[in-house]
Coordinates of C-alpha atoms and ligand atoms in Angstrom, one line a residue:
Chain E
M1 CA -3.3 1.3 -29.3
P2 CA -3.3 -1.7 -27.1
V3 CA -5.7 -4.2 -27.4
V4 CA -7.1 -5.3 -23.7
S5 CA -8.8 -8.2 -23.1
M6 CA -10.0 -9.5 -19.7
T7 CA -13.3 -11.3 -18.0
V8 CA -15.8 -9.0 -16.4
N9 CA -18.4 -10.5 -14.3
G10 CA -17.8 -13.7 -16.1
K11 CA -18.3 -12.6 -19.8
P12 CA -15.1 -12.0 -21.9
A13 CA -14.2 -8.6 -22.6
S14 CA -12.0 -6.7 -24.9
A15 CA -11.4 -3.7 -26.8
D16 CA -8.8 -1.1 -28.2
V17 CA -7.7 1.3 -25.7
E18 CA -5.2 3.9 -25.1
A19 CA -2.8 3.0 -22.6
R20 CA -3.8 5.9 -20.0
T21 CA -7.3 4.3 -20.1
L22 CA -8.1 3.8 -16.2
L23 CA -9.7 0.5 -15.4
V24 CA -13.0 2.3 -14.1
Q25 CA -13.1 4.3 -17.5
F26 CA -12.9 0.9 -19.2
I27 CA -15.3 -0.3 -17.0
R28 CA -18.0 2.6 -17.2
E29 CA -17.4 3.9 -21.0
R30 CA -16.6 1.2 -23.0
L31 CA -18.5 -1.7 -21.3
G32 CA -21.5 0.9 -19.7
L33 CA -21.3 -0.7 -16.5
T34 CA -21.9 2.4 -14.6
G35 CA -22.5 0.9 -11.2
T36 CA -18.9 1.0 -10.4
H37 CA -18.7 5.3 -9.5
V38 CA -15.7 7.6 -9.4
G39 CA -16.3 9.3 -6.3
C40 CA -13.0 11.3 -5.7
D41 CA -10.5 10.0 -9.1
T42 CA -7.6 10.7 -5.8
S43 CA -7.5 7.2 -4.4
Q44 CA -9.6 8.2 -1.1
C45 CA -13.2 7.0 -1.5
G46 CA -13.2 4.0 -2.3
A47 CA -16.6 4.2 -4.7
C48 CA -14.6 2.7 -7.5
V49 CA -14.0 -0.5 -6.0
V50 CA -13.7 -3.7 -7.9
H51 CA -12.1 -6.9 -7.7
V52 CA -9.3 -8.1 -9.7
D53 CA -8.1 -11.8 -9.5
G54 CA -10.6 -11.9 -6.4
R55 CA -8.6 -9.0 -4.8
A56 CA -10.5 -5.7 -4.0
V57 CA -9.1 -2.6 -5.6
K58 CA -9.6 0.8 -6.5
S59 CA -10.3 1.0 -10.1
C60 CA -9.8 4.8 -10.5
A61 CA -5.5 3.7 -9.7
M62 CA -5.0 0.9 -12.2
L63 CA -4.8 1.1 -15.7
A64 CA -7.3 -1.0 -17.9
V65 CA -4.1 -2.6 -19.1
Q66 CA -2.7 -4.0 -16.0
A67 CA -5.7 -6.0 -15.9
E68 CA -4.8 -7.8 -19.2
G69 CA -5.9 -11.4 -18.6
A70 CA -7.4 -10.5 -15.5
E71 CA -11.3 -11.7 -13.8
V72 CA -12.9 -8.8 -12.8
L73 CA -16.0 -8.8 -10.7
T74 CA -18.2 -5.1 -10.8
I75 CA -21.4 -4.7 -8.5
E76 CA -23.3 -5.6 -11.5
G77 CA -21.8 -9.2 -11.4
L78 CA -22.8 -10.2 -7.8
A79 CA -26.5 -11.1 -7.7
R80 CA -27.1 -14.6 -9.1
D81 CA -30.1 -15.2 -10.8
G82 CA -32.1 -12.4 -9.7
E83 CA -31.2 -12.9 -6.1
L84 CA -29.1 -10.1 -4.3
H85 CA -25.6 -11.3 -3.2
P86 CA -25.7 -11.8 0.6
V87 CA -23.8 -8.5 1.1
Q88 CA -26.2 -6.6 -0.7
A89 CA -29.5 -8.0 1.0
A90 CA -28.2 -7.3 4.1
F91 CA -27.3 -3.5 3.0
R92 CA -31.3 -3.4 2.2
E93 CA -32.3 -5.1 5.2
H94 CA -30.1 -3.0 7.7
H95 CA -30.3 0.3 5.9
G96 CA -27.2 0.3 5.0
L97 CA -27.5 3.5 2.1
Q98 CA -29.0 6.5 2.1
C99 CA -28.1 8.0 -1.6
G100 CA -26.3 4.9 -2.6
F101 CA -23.3 6.8 -4.0
C102 CA -20.9 4.9 -1.9
T103 CA -22.4 1.9 -2.1
P104 CA -21.5 -0.4 -4.8
G105 CA -17.5 0.5 -3.3
M106 CA -18.7 -0.3 -0.3
I107 CA -20.5 -3.7 -1.2
M108 CA -17.2 -4.7 -3.2
T109 CA -15.2 -3.9 -0.2
A110 CA -17.7 -5.9 2.0
V111 CA -17.6 -9.0 0.0
D112 CA -13.8 -8.8 -0.1
M113 CA -13.4 -8.4 3.5
I114 CA -15.8 -11.1 4.4
R115 CA -14.0 -13.5 2.0
R116 CA -10.2 -12.9 4.0
I117 CA -11.6 -12.4 7.4
P118 CA -13.5 -15.6 9.0
D119 CA -14.4 -13.9 12.2
L120 CA -15.3 -10.3 11.6
D121 CA -15.7 -8.1 14.3
E122 CA -17.1 -4.6 14.6
E123 CA -13.7 -3.1 15.2
T124 CA -12.3 -5.2 12.5
V125 CA -14.8 -3.9 10.0
R126 CA -14.2 -0.5 10.8
D127 CA -10.6 -0.6 10.1
E128 CA -11.4 -2.6 7.1
L129 CA -13.5 0.1 5.8
E130 CA -10.3 2.8 6.1
G131 CA -10.4 3.3 2.2
N132 CA -14.6 3.8 2.1
I133 CA -16.2 7.2 2.3
C134 CA -19.9 7.8 2.9
R135 CA -21.0 10.9 3.2
C136 CA -24.6 10.5 4.4
T137 CA -25.2 7.4 6.9
G138 CA -22.3 7.9 9.6
Y139 CA -21.2 4.4 9.0
H140 CA -23.3 2.9 11.6
N141 CA -25.6 0.7 9.2
I142 CA -22.8 -0.4 6.9
V143 CA -21.0 -1.8 9.6
K144 CA -24.5 -3.6 10.8
A145 CA -25.2 -4.6 7.5
I146 CA -21.5 -6.3 6.9
L147 CA -21.7 -7.9 10.4
A148 CA -25.0 -9.4 9.2
A149 CA -24.0 -10.4 6.1
S150 CA -20.8 -12.0 7.5
Q151 CA -23.1 -14.6 9.9
E152 CA -25.3 -15.3 7.0
M153 CA -22.6 -16.5 5.2
R154 CA -20.6 -18.1 7.3
Chain O
M1 CA -2.5 11.7 -18.0
Y2 CA -0.4 12.4 -20.9
Q3 CA 0.1 9.6 -23.2
F4 CA 3.0 6.8 -22.9
N5 CA 3.6 3.7 -24.3
Y6 CA 2.9 0.6 -22.0
Q7 CA 5.0 -2.7 -21.7
R8 CA 4.6 -5.6 -19.7
P9 CA 7.5 -7.7 -19.9
K10 CA 7.3 -11.2 -18.1
S11 CA 10.8 -11.3 -16.9
L12 CA 13.5 -9.1 -15.1
A13 CA 15.7 -9.3 -17.6
D14 CA 12.9 -8.4 -20.5
A15 CA 12.4 -5.5 -18.2
E16 CA 15.8 -4.3 -18.2
A17 CA 16.3 -4.2 -21.7
L18 CA 12.7 -2.3 -22.2
L19 CA 14.1 0.1 -19.7
A20 CA 17.4 0.5 -21.6
A21 CA 15.7 0.8 -24.8
A22 CA 13.1 3.8 -23.7
D23 CA 13.6 7.4 -24.1
D24 CA 12.2 8.3 -20.7
P25 CA 11.1 5.5 -19.1
K26 CA 9.3 4.3 -15.4
I27 CA 9.0 1.6 -13.7
L28 CA 5.2 0.9 -12.9
A29 CA 4.7 -1.6 -10.0
G30 CA 1.4 -1.3 -8.2
G31 CA 0.8 2.1 -9.3
Q32 CA -0.7 3.3 -6.2
T33 CA 1.7 6.3 -6.3
L34 CA 2.9 6.5 -9.8
I35 CA -1.0 6.3 -10.9
P36 CA -1.8 9.1 -9.3
T37 CA 1.2 11.3 -10.1
L38 CA 0.6 10.9 -13.7
K39 CA -3.0 11.8 -13.4
Q40 CA -1.9 14.8 -11.9
R41 CA 0.5 15.2 -15.0
L42 CA 3.5 15.8 -12.5
A43 CA 5.7 13.5 -14.4
M44 CA 5.5 12.8 -18.4
P45 CA 7.2 9.2 -19.4
S46 CA 7.6 7.8 -22.6
D47 CA 7.0 4.5 -21.2
L48 CA 5.9 2.7 -18.5
I49 CA 7.2 -0.6 -18.1
D50 CA 5.2 -2.6 -15.7
I51 CA 6.6 -5.3 -13.4
G52 CA 3.5 -6.0 -12.3
A53 CA 3.6 -9.7 -14.3
I54 CA 7.2 -10.6 -13.5
K55 CA 6.9 -13.7 -10.9
E56 CA 10.7 -13.7 -10.2
L57 CA 10.0 -10.1 -8.2
D58 CA 7.0 -11.6 -6.3
F59 CA 8.0 -14.1 -3.2
I60 CA 8.3 -13.9 0.3
R61 CA 11.3 -16.8 1.2
A62 CA 12.8 -17.4 5.1
E63 CA 16.1 -18.6 4.7
G64 CA 19.2 -18.7 7.9
N65 CA 18.6 -15.6 9.4
A66 CA 16.6 -13.4 7.5
V67 CA 13.2 -13.2 5.3
T68 CA 14.3 -11.9 1.8
I69 CA 11.3 -10.6 0.0
G70 CA 10.4 -9.9 -3.7
A71 CA 10.1 -5.8 -4.9
A72 CA 6.8 -6.6 -6.3
T73 CA 5.2 -8.0 -3.3
R74 CA 2.3 -6.8 -2.3
H75 CA 2.2 -5.2 1.0
A76 CA -1.1 -7.5 2.1
T77 CA 1.0 -10.2 0.8
V78 CA 3.9 -9.4 3.6
A79 CA 0.9 -9.0 6.1
Q80 CA -0.6 -12.3 5.3
S81 CA 2.9 -14.0 5.2
A82 CA 3.3 -17.1 8.0
D83 CA 7.0 -16.7 7.9
V84 CA 7.4 -12.6 8.2
R85 CA 4.5 -12.9 10.9
K86 CA 6.7 -15.7 12.8
H87 CA 10.3 -14.0 12.3
N88 CA 9.1 -10.4 11.9
P89 CA 6.1 -10.1 13.2
A90 CA 6.9 -6.0 13.5
L91 CA 7.5 -5.7 9.6
A92 CA 4.2 -8.2 9.1
A93 CA 2.1 -5.5 11.4
L94 CA 3.5 -2.7 9.3
A95 CA 2.6 -4.1 6.1
G96 CA -0.7 -4.5 7.7
G97 CA -1.1 -0.7 8.4
I98 CA -0.3 1.1 5.1
G99 CA -3.2 2.9 3.5
D100 CA -6.6 0.5 3.3
P101 CA -6.9 -2.7 2.1
A102 CA -7.6 -1.9 -1.7
V103 CA -3.9 -0.2 -1.7
R104 CA -2.4 -3.0 0.4
H105 CA -3.9 -5.3 -2.4
M106 CA -1.9 -3.4 -5.1
G107 CA 1.2 -1.3 -3.8
T108 CA 4.4 -3.0 -3.4
L109 CA 7.5 -3.0 -1.6
G110 CA 9.8 -2.1 -3.9
G111 CA 7.4 0.8 -5.2
S112 CA 7.4 2.1 -1.6
I113 CA 11.0 2.3 -1.0
A114 CA 11.8 3.7 -4.9
N115 CA 9.4 6.4 -4.1
N116 CA 10.5 7.2 -0.7
D117 CA 8.0 9.6 0.5
P118 CA 8.8 10.7 3.7
A119 CA 6.1 9.4 5.1
A120 CA 6.2 6.1 4.3
D121 CA 6.5 3.5 6.4
Y122 CA 8.8 0.8 4.8
P123 CA 11.6 3.4 4.9
A124 CA 11.5 2.8 8.3
A125 CA 11.5 -0.3 8.9
C126 CA 14.9 -0.9 5.9
L127 CA 16.6 1.6 8.3
A128 CA 15.9 0.0 11.7
L129 CA 16.2 -3.4 10.6
D130 CA 19.8 -3.5 8.7
A131 CA 18.2 -4.5 5.5
K132 CA 20.1 -5.1 2.1
I133 CA 18.3 -3.8 -0.7
H134 CA 19.5 -5.9 -3.8
T135 CA 19.0 -4.1 -7.6
T136 CA 19.8 -5.5 -10.8
K137 CA 23.1 -3.7 -10.6
R138 CA 24.2 -4.1 -6.9
L139 CA 23.4 -4.5 -3.5
I140 CA 22.8 -1.3 -1.3
E141 CA 22.4 -1.1 2.5
A142 CA 19.7 0.6 3.7
D143 CA 21.6 3.2 5.6
E144 CA 23.1 4.3 2.2
F145 CA 19.8 4.1 0.1
F146 CA 17.5 6.6 1.4
K147 CA 18.8 10.0 0.3
G148 CA 16.4 12.6 0.7
M149 CA 12.4 13.5 0.9
F150 CA 11.7 11.2 -2.4
E151 CA 15.1 10.5 -3.2
T152 CA 17.3 7.4 -3.2
A153 CA 20.5 5.9 -4.2
L154 CA 19.1 4.0 -7.3
Q155 CA 19.7 5.1 -11.0
D156 CA 18.3 5.4 -14.3
G157 CA 17.1 1.9 -15.1
E158 CA 18.1 0.1 -11.6
I159 CA 15.1 -2.0 -10.5
I160 CA 15.3 -3.3 -6.7
K161 CA 14.9 -7.2 -7.0
E162 CA 14.5 -8.0 -3.2
V163 CA 15.0 -6.7 -0.2
T164 CA 16.6 -8.8 2.9
F165 CA 15.4 -8.2 6.3
P166 CA 17.6 -9.7 9.2
H167 CA 15.7 -11.3 11.7
P168 CA 15.6 -9.0 14.9
E169 CA 15.5 -9.9 18.6
K170 CA 13.1 -7.4 19.6
A171 CA 11.2 -4.8 17.4
A172 CA 8.2 -2.9 16.9
Y173 CA 6.4 0.0 14.9
M174 CA 4.7 2.8 16.4
K175 CA 2.8 5.0 13.9
F176 CA 0.7 8.2 14.5
P177 CA -1.3 8.1 11.5
N178 CA -2.8 11.4 10.0
P179 CA -6.5 10.6 10.4
A180 CA -7.6 11.0 7.0
S181 CA -4.7 10.0 5.0
R182 CA -2.9 7.4 7.3
Y183 CA 0.4 8.0 6.6
A184 CA 2.5 8.6 9.2
M185 CA 2.4 11.8 11.3
V186 CA 5.4 10.4 12.8
G187 CA 6.2 6.6 12.8
V188 CA 9.1 4.9 15.2
F189 CA 10.3 1.7 14.2
V190 CA 12.8 0.3 17.0
S191 CA 15.0 -3.0 17.0
K192 CA 17.7 -4.8 18.3
G193 CA 19.4 -7.4 17.0
P194 CA 23.0 -8.5 15.5
W195 CA 23.2 -4.5 14.5
G196 CA 22.5 -3.6 18.1
V197 CA 19.8 -1.0 18.5
R198 CA 18.3 1.0 16.1
V199 CA 15.5 3.6 16.1
A200 CA 14.1 4.7 12.7
V201 CA 11.4 7.6 12.2
T202 CA 9.5 8.7 9.4
G203 CA 6.8 10.8 8.7
A204 CA 9.0 13.8 10.7
G205 CA 11.9 14.6 8.8
Q206 CA 12.0 16.9 6.0
N207 CA 14.5 14.8 4.3
G208 CA 12.8 11.7 5.0
V209 CA 13.4 8.8 7.2
F210 CA 16.0 9.0 9.7
R211 CA 18.1 7.3 12.8
V212 CA 18.0 8.8 16.7
A213 CA 21.5 8.0 17.9
E214 CA 21.0 9.4 21.1
M215 CA 18.0 6.8 21.6
E216 CA 19.8 4.2 20.0
Q217 CA 22.8 4.8 22.8
A218 CA 20.2 4.9 25.7
L219 CA 18.7 1.7 24.2
S220 CA 21.8 0.0 24.0
K221 CA 22.3 0.2 27.9
N222 CA 19.0 0.2 28.7
W223 CA 16.4 -1.7 27.0
S224 CA 13.1 0.1 28.4
P225 CA 10.9 2.9 27.4
D226 CA 11.8 4.9 30.2
A227 CA 15.3 4.9 28.9
V228 CA 14.0 6.9 25.9
A229 CA 11.2 8.9 27.7
G230 CA 13.6 11.8 28.5
I231 CA 15.5 12.5 25.1
K232 CA 14.2 15.0 23.4
V233 CA 14.8 15.1 19.5
S234 CA 15.4 18.9 18.1
A235 CA 12.8 20.3 16.0
N236 CA 15.0 21.6 13.4
G237 CA 15.0 20.1 10.2
L238 CA 11.4 18.4 10.9
N239 CA 7.9 18.9 9.1
A240 CA 5.7 21.1 9.9
D241 CA 2.5 21.7 8.2
L242 CA -1.3 22.3 8.4
H243 CA -1.6 18.6 10.5
G244 CA 1.3 19.6 13.0
T245 CA 4.1 22.1 13.9
A246 CA 7.7 20.6 13.4
E247 CA 7.5 21.0 17.5
Y248 CA 4.7 19.0 17.8
R249 CA 5.9 16.3 15.5
A250 CA 9.6 16.1 17.7
H251 CA 7.5 15.6 20.8
L252 CA 5.6 12.8 19.3
I253 CA 9.0 10.8 18.0
T254 CA 9.5 10.5 22.1
V255 CA 6.1 9.3 22.4
M256 CA 6.2 6.6 19.6
A257 CA 9.6 5.5 20.4
K258 CA 8.7 4.9 24.2
R259 CA 5.6 3.0 22.9
A260 CA 7.3 0.9 20.3
V261 CA 9.8 0.2 22.6
A262 CA 6.9 -0.9 25.2
A263 CA 5.5 -2.9 22.5
A264 CA 8.7 -4.8 21.5
G265 CA 9.1 -6.2 24.9
Ligands
FAD301 C1 -5.0 6.2 -0.1 C2 -3.3 5.7 -0.1 C3 -2.9 5.6 1.5 C4 -1.6 4.9 1.6 N1 -1.0 5.2 2.2 C5 0.5 4.7 3.0 C6 0.6 4.7 4.5 O1 0.0 4.9 5.3 N2 1.8 4.4 4.4 C7 2.8 4.5 3.1 O2 4.0 3.6 3.6 N3 2.3 4.5 2.0 C8 1.5 4.5 1.3 N4 0.7 4.4 0.3 C9 1.7 4.5 -0.8 C10 1.5 3.2 -1.0 O3 2.1 2.3 0.0 C11 2.4 2.7 -2.8 O4 1.6 1.7 -2.6 C12 3.9 2.8 -2.1 O5 4.0 4.1 -1.9 C13 3.9 2.8 -3.9 O6 4.2 1.3 -4.3 P1 3.4 0.7 -5.2 O7 4.0 -0.3 -5.5 O8 2.2 1.4 -5.7 O9 4.8 1.7 -6.5 P2 4.2 2.5 -7.7 O10 3.3 3.6 -7.8 O11 4.1 1.7 -9.2 O12 5.6 3.1 -8.2 C14 6.3 4.1 -7.5 C15 7.6 4.7 -7.9 O13 8.6 3.3 -7.6 C16 9.3 3.3 -8.5 N5 9.3 1.8 -8.5 C17 8.3 0.6 -8.1 N6 9.1 -0.6 -8.1 C18 10.5 -0.4 -8.5 C19 11.5 -1.1 -8.4 N7 11.2 -2.5 -8.3 N8 12.8 -0.8 -8.6 C20 12.6 0.3 -8.7 N9 11.9 1.4 -8.7 C21 10.8 0.8 -8.5 C22 8.2 3.6 -9.8 O14 8.8 4.1 -10.7 C23 7.7 5.1 -9.0 O15 8.5 6.2 -9.1 C24 -0.5 5.1 -0.1 C25 -1.3 5.1 -1.3 C26 -2.5 5.5 -1.0 C27 -3.2 5.6 -2.6
FES302 S1 -12.9 7.3 -7.1 FE1 -11.1 5.6 -6.9 S2 -11.1 6.0 -4.5 FE2 -12.6 7.5 -5.3
FES303 S1 -25.1 6.5 1.3 FE1 -24.5 8.5 0.8 S2 -22.5 8.4 0.3 FE2 -23.0 6.4 1.5

């Protein structure tokens, strides 16, 4: 079995895996980081979004071995010294979640879009959320939270 | 997923050698199509040869009257490229409209055209922009490359290296996305350049992307939305599914062609 090594949330992670192991399985089942969710397993919902070398990707559509040598960031790696990341704080403040199932993916997608796009407006946020599905909120408060965080982080 | 061997070569030469040595290999690029296919057990390759670490396949180069893009270049990279935006803004916009941000961070130009999904966007750009597809074996003209639904002129072990897009004088792509999948229900790419006028349609044809000669002739005489407004494409050979009938798609082709010409200016 191939050995895969990567950095996850700043810590080295290495394990024997079958080549067919998905990145999301590696993260959840081998590393026990269950904040990254699997909503659909068919690339639609975005609950599994993590960052690989600084870019948001769907970890259900990537093999663990493809992340060899990469820097992976999951929802667990966002908070610093017990302080929520500004996007996490904004989701709490603006009621951007209800059941919370989509939230890890929403937040990782939001952090990525705020990094890429300095002057976000509502239309752009909605467009950028194309690959993230929420069954609860109706999206309004998610969009509000992302816009607020983007202002705050400017 | 069935079991497979996995290899991650660093050079094109190594990738070719690995492909030649394996029993029933498949190239893995962004995996955005292939991994879901493997998950559904619709394919059972013996080996995956991952070209994602081959630096010589990931580049964008503007030279002369063309932009050349490496096969493993991600959709997001093409969408943001200053060179592509300057010389071929329609192509940059097309790349920026594929799927969603996470798909664009992984999916590649080579993977998209090798897969030749009948609703994919890049095939329309290649056909309408008279693109040259360079492989490890030869140069294939876009007109000769797309052979039918999920079929191309590629042979076993042949790797797409790069695609050259000559600069258009005018061009635009208009896509009517399926609201759920964001793939094209109908997408029309119109262009004017050294090759004359081209109109390429994706999403509609049962055999994948195709050109509309009647629209090309009309636009050659008169480059304006009105020139195509009266042209009806036959519904014969068009896709019909729960999202729309063949007649509906035929109608959309004219509507999208009109909008594309208007957008191209
Ligand atoms: C949710 C979602 C939405 C999408 N929406 C759209 C959309 O709106 N429009 C659109 O056009 N596409 C869409 N796609 C498809 C996406 O663009 C894929 O990235 C693309 O079709 C395949 O590229 P890839 O790099 O991921 O290839 P892979 O999945 O890795 O490979 C696809 C095929 O191409 C072969 N291949 C890859 N690279 C090469 C090469 N260099 N030479 C020879 N063969 C090669 C592989 O062997 C495989 O058979 C979507 C995908 C998803 C998951
Ligand atoms: S679980 Fe990956 S996109 Fe839904
Ligand atoms: S909060 Fe429940 S799915 Fe989004």
